[in-house]
Short mmCIF file of C-alpha atoms and ligand atoms in Angstrom, two decimals:
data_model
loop_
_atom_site.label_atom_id
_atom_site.label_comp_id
_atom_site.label_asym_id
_atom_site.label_seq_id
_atom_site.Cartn_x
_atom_site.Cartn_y
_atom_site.Cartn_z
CA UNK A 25 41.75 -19.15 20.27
CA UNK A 26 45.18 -19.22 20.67
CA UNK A 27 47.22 -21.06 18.34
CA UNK A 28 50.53 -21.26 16.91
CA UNK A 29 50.28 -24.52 14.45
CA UNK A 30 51.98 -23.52 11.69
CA UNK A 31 53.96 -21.06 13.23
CA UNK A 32 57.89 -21.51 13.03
CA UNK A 33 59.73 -19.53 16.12
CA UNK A 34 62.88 -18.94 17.17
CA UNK A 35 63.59 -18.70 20.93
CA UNK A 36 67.07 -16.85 22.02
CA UNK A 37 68.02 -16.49 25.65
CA UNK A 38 67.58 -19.84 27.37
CA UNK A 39 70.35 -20.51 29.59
CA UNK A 40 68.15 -22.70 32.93
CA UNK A 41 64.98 -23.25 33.82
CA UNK A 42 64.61 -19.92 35.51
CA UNK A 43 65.72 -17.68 32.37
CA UNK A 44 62.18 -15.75 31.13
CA UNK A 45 63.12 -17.25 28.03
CA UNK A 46 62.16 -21.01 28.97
CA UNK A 47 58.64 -19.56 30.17
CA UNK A 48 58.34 -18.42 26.71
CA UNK A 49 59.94 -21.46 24.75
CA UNK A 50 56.82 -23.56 27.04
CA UNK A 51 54.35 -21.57 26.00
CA UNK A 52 54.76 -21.29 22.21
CA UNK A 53 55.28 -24.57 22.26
CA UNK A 54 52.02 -25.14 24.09
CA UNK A 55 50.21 -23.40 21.59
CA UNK A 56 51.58 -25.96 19.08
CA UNK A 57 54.55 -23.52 17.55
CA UNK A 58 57.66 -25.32 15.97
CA UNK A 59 60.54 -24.64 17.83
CA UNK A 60 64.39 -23.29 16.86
CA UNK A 61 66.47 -22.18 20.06
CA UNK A 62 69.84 -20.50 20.47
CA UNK A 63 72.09 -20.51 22.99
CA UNK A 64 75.55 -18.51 24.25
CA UNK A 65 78.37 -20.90 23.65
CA UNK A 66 81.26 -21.13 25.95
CA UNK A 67 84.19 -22.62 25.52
CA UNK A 68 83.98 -26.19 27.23
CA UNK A 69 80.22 -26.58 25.68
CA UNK A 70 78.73 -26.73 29.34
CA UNK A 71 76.03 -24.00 27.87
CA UNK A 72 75.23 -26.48 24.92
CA UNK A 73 74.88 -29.12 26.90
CA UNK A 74 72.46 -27.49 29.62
CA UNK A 75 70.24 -25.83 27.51
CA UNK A 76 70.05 -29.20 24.91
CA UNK A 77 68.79 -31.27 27.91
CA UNK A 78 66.28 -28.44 28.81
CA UNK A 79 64.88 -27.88 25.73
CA UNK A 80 64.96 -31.47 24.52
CA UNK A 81 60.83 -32.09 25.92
CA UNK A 82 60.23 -29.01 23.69
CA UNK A 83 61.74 -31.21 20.39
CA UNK A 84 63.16 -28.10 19.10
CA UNK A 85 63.92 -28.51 15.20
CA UNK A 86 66.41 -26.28 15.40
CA UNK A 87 69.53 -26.02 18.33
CA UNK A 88 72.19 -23.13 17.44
CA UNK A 89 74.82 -21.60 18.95
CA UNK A 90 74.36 -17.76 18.82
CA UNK A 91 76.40 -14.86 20.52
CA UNK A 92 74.94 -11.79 19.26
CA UNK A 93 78.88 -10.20 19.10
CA UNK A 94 79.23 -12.68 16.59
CA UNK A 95 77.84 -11.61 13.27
CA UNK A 96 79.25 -14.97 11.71
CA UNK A 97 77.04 -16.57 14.12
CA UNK A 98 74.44 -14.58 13.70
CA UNK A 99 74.32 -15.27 9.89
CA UNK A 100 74.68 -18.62 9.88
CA UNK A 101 71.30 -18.80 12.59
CA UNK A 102 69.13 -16.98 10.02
CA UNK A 103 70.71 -19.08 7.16
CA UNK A 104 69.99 -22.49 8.74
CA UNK A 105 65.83 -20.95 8.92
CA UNK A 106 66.21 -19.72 5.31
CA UNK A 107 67.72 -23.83 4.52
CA UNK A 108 65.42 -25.54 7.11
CA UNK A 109 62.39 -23.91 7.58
CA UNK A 110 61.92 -21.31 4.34
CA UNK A 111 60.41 -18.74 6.57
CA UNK A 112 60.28 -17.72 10.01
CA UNK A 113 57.23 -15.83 11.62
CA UNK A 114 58.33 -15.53 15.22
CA UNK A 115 61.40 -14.06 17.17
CA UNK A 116 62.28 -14.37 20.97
CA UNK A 117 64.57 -11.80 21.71
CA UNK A 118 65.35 -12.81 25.11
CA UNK A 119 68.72 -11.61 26.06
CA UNK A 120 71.22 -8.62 28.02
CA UNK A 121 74.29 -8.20 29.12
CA UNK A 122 76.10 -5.54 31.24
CA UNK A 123 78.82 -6.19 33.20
CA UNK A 124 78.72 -6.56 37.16
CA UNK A 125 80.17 -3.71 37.87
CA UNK A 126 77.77 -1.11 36.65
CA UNK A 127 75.06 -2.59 37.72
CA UNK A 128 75.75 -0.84 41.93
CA UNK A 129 76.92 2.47 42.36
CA UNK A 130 77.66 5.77 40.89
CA UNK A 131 76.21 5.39 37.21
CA UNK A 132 78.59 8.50 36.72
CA UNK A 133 81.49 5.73 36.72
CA UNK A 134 80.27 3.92 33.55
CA UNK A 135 83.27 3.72 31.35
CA UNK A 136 82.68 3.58 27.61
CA UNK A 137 83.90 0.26 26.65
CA UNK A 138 81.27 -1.06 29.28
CA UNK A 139 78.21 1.41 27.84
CA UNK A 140 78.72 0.30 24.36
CA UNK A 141 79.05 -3.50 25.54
CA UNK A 142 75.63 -3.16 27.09
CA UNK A 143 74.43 -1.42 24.50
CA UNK A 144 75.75 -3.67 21.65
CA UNK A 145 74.84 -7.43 23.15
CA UNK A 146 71.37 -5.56 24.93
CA UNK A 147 70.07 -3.04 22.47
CA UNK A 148 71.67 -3.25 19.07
CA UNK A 149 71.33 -6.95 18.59
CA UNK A 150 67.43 -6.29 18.13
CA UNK A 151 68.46 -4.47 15.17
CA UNK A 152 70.54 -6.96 13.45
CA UNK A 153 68.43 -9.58 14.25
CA UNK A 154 65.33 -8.41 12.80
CA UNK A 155 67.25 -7.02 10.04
CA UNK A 156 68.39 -10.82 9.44
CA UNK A 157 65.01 -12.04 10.16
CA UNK A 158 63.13 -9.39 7.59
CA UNK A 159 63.46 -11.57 4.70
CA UNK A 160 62.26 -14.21 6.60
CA UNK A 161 59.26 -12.82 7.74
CA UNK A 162 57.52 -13.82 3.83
CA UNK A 163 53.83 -14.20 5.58
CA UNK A 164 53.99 -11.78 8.40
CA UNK A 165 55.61 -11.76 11.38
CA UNK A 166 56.10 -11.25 15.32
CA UNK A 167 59.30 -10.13 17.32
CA UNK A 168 59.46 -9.60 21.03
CA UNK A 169 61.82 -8.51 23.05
CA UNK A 170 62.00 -7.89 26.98
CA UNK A 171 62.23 -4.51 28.47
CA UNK A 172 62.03 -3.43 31.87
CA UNK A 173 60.62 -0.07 34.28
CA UNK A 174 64.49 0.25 34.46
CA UNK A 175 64.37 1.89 30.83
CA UNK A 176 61.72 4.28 31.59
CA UNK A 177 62.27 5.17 35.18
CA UNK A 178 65.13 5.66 37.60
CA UNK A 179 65.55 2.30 39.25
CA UNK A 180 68.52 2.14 41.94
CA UNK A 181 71.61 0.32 40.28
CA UNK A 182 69.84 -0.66 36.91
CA UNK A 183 72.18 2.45 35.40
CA UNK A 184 73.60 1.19 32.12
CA UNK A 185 71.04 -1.48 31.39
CA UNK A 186 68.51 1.41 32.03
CA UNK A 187 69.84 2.88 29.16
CA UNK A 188 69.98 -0.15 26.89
CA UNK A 189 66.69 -0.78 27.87
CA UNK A 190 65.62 3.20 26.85
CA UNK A 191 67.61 1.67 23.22
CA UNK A 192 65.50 -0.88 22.93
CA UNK A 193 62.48 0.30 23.61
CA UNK A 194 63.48 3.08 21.33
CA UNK A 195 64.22 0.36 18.35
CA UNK A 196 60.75 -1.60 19.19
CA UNK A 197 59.06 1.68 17.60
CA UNK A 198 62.08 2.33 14.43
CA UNK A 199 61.39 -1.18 13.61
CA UNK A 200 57.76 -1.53 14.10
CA UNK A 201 57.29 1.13 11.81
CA UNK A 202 59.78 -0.25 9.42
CA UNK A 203 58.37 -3.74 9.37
CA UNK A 204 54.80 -3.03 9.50
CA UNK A 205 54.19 -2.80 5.88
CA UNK A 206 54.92 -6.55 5.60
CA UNK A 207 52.85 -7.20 8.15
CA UNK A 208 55.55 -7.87 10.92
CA UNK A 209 54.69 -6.66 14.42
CA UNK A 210 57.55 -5.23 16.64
CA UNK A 211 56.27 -5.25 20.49
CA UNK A 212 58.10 -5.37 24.16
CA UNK A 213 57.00 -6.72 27.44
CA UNK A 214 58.04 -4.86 30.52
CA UNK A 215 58.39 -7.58 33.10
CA UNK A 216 58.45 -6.87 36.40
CA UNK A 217 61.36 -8.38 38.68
CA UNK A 218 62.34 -12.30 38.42
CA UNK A 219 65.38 -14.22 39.91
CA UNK A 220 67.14 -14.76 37.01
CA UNK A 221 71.15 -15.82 36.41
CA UNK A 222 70.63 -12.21 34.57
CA UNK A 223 68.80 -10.21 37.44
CA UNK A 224 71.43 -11.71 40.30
CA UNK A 225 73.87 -9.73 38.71
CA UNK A 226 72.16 -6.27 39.55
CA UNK A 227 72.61 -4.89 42.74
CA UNK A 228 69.71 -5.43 45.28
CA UNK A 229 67.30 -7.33 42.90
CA UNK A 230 65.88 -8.81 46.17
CA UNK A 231 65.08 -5.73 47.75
CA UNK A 232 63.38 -5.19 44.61
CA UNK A 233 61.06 -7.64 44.48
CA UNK A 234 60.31 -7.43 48.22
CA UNK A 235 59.20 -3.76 47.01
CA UNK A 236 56.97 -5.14 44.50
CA UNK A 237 55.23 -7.54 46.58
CA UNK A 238 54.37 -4.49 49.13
CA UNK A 239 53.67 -1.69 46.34
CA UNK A 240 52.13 -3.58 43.30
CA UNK A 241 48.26 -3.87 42.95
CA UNK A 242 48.58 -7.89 42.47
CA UNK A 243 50.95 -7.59 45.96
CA UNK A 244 53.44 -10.37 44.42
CA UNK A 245 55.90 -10.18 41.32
CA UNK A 246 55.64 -12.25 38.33
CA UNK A 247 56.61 -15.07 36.84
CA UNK A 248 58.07 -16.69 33.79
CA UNK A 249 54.81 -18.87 32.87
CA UNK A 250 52.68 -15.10 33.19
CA UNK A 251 55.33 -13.75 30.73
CA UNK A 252 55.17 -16.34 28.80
CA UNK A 253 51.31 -16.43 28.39
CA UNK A 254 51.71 -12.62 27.07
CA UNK A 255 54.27 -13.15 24.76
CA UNK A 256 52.19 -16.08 23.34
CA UNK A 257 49.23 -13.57 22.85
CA UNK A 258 51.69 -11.20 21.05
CA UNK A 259 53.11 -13.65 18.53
CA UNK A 260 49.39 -14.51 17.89
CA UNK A 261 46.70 -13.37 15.44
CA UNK A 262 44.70 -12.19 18.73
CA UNK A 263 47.34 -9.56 18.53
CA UNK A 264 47.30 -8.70 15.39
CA UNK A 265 46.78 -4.89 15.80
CA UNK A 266 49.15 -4.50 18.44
CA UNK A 267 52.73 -3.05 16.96
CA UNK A 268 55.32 -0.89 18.50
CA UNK A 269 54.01 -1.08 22.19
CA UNK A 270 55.63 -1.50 25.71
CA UNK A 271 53.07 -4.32 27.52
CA UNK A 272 53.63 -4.60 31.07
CA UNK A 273 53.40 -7.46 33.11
CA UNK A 274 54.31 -6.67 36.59
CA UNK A 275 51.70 -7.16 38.63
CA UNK A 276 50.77 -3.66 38.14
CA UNK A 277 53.68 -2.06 39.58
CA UNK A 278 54.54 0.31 36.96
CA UNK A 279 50.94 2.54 37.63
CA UNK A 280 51.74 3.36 41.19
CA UNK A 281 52.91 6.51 42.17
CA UNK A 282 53.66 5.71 46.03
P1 LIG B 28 68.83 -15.03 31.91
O1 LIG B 28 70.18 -14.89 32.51
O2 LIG B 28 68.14 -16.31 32.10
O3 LIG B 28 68.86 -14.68 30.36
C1 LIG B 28 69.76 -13.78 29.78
C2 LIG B 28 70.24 -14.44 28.51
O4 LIG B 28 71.07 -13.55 27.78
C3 LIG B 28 71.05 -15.70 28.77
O5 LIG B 28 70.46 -16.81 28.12
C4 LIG B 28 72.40 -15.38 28.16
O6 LIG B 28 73.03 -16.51 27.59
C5 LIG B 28 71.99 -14.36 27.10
N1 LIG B 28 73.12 -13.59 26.59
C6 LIG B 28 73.96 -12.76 27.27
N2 LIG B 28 74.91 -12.29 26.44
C7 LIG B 28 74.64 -12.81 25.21
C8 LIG B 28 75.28 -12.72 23.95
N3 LIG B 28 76.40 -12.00 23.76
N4 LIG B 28 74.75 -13.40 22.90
C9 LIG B 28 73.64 -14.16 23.06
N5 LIG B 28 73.01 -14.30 24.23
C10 LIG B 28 73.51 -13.66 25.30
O7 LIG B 28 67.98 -13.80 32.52
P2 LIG B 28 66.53 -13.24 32.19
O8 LIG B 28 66.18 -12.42 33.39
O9 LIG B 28 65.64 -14.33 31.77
O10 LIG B 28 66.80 -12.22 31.00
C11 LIG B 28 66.13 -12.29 29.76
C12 LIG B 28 65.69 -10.90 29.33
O11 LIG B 28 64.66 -10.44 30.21
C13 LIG B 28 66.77 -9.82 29.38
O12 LIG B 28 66.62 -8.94 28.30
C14 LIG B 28 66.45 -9.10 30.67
O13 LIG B 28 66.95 -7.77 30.71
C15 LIG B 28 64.94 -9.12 30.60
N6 LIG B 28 64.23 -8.82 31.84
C16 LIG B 28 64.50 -9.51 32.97
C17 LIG B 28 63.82 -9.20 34.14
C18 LIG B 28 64.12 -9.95 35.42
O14 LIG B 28 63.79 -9.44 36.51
N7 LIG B 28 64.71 -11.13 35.38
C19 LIG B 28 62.84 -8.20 34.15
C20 LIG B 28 62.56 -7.52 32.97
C21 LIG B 28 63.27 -7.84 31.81
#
């Protein structure tokens, strides 16, 4: 059976009810996990206040502000587990970040500053979280992150977040074979397209989910409740052999060749 009592996890990457990251938060807490959530703060506190009155059904024990370019903020998330809970045994890492401009167009244009933004808030901060979250992790663990086909395959205007996405799925092996020997699993799920604030912000995402619905075996996209469900699984002991793998949930889209 699935089930999560006991289970302390951190959700990042909630910003409205349509982020992939609320489907998750719903169903850990569903499967009776104890909440802590993050959230990007801006500066008039309109983030803090969406996301508190979101989350609040969920009675999260914990409610942080967290920009992963923050390493201040950062560190003081994993302290206030290490104070408040003692351990942690699940991470949400639920979160990207390129800006609007490289996601249309000639991916030859990508300036460096930009690349190394992406990178940094998109790839990297999978590192330095699970570093932070290691000593955490006393009885075992589960991270998971979200990928997409865009970091495997050409997808038109994904470009930089394609390769952020390559990064990351790239660190989901480093660190699943760091972290295994304490028992901590490292996985991804590939999702196929949602509209997201996140997805809005790359050229045609309509016309790519219009594709999906024609091309993928299910003939329809996904959505954050189905992603949800498999992240559940994957922070579970009915996963507990799975480490260092790319699970797709997109209908099936990602077998087809035409
Ligand atoms: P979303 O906009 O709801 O979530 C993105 C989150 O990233 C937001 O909560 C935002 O606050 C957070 N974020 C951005 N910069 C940050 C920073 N510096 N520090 C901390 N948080 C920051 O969109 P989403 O589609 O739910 O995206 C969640 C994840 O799912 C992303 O990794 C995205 O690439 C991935 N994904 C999305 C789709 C899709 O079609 N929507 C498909 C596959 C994978």
């Amino acid at each position: 059976m699935l089930d999560l009592h006991g289970k302390n996890a951190l959700v990042t990457g909630i910003a409205n009810n349509r982020s992939i990251a609320w489907g998750i938060a719903q169903q850990l807490h569903a499967a009776g996990a104890n909440l802590g959530v993050t959230y990007l703060p801006d500066e008039r506190g309109r983030m803090e206040d969406k996301v508190k009155s979101l989350v609040e059904p969920l009675t999260p024990s914990l409610f942080l502000p967290c920009n992963v370019q923050d390493a201040s903020q950062v560190e003081a998330t994993f302290a206030a587990i290490k104070e408040q809970w003692g351990k942690l045994d699940i991470l949400i890492h639920c979160l990207a970040f390129a800006s609007k401009e490289d996601l249309s167009g000639d991916f030859s244009n990508t300036k460096v500053e930009n690349f190394n933004l992406a990178l940094d808030i998109s790839a990297h901060s999978l590192i330095s979280f699970s570093g932070a979250a290691k000593p955490l992790m006393t009885e075992g663990g589960s991270i998971v992150t979200l990928t997409y086909l865009g970091g495997a395959r050409v997808i038109p205007n994904y470009n930089v977040m394609g390769v952020a996405k390559a990064a990351l799925e790239m660190n989901v092996r480093y660190l699943a074979a760091e972290l295994g020997s304490q028992n901590v699993r490292v996985n991804a799920i590939s999702a196929g397209p949602i509209r997201t604030l996140a997805s809005s912000a790359v050229g045609g995402i309509l016309d790519m989910i219009h594709h999906v619905e024609e091309i993928a075996p299910l003939r329809r996209t996904v959505t954050q409740t189905e992603v949800g469900n498999a992240a559940a699984f994957l922070c579970s002991d009915l996963a507990s052999g799975i480490t260092g793998q790319v699970l797709y949930v997109d209908s099936g889209y990602s077998i087809m060749g035409m």
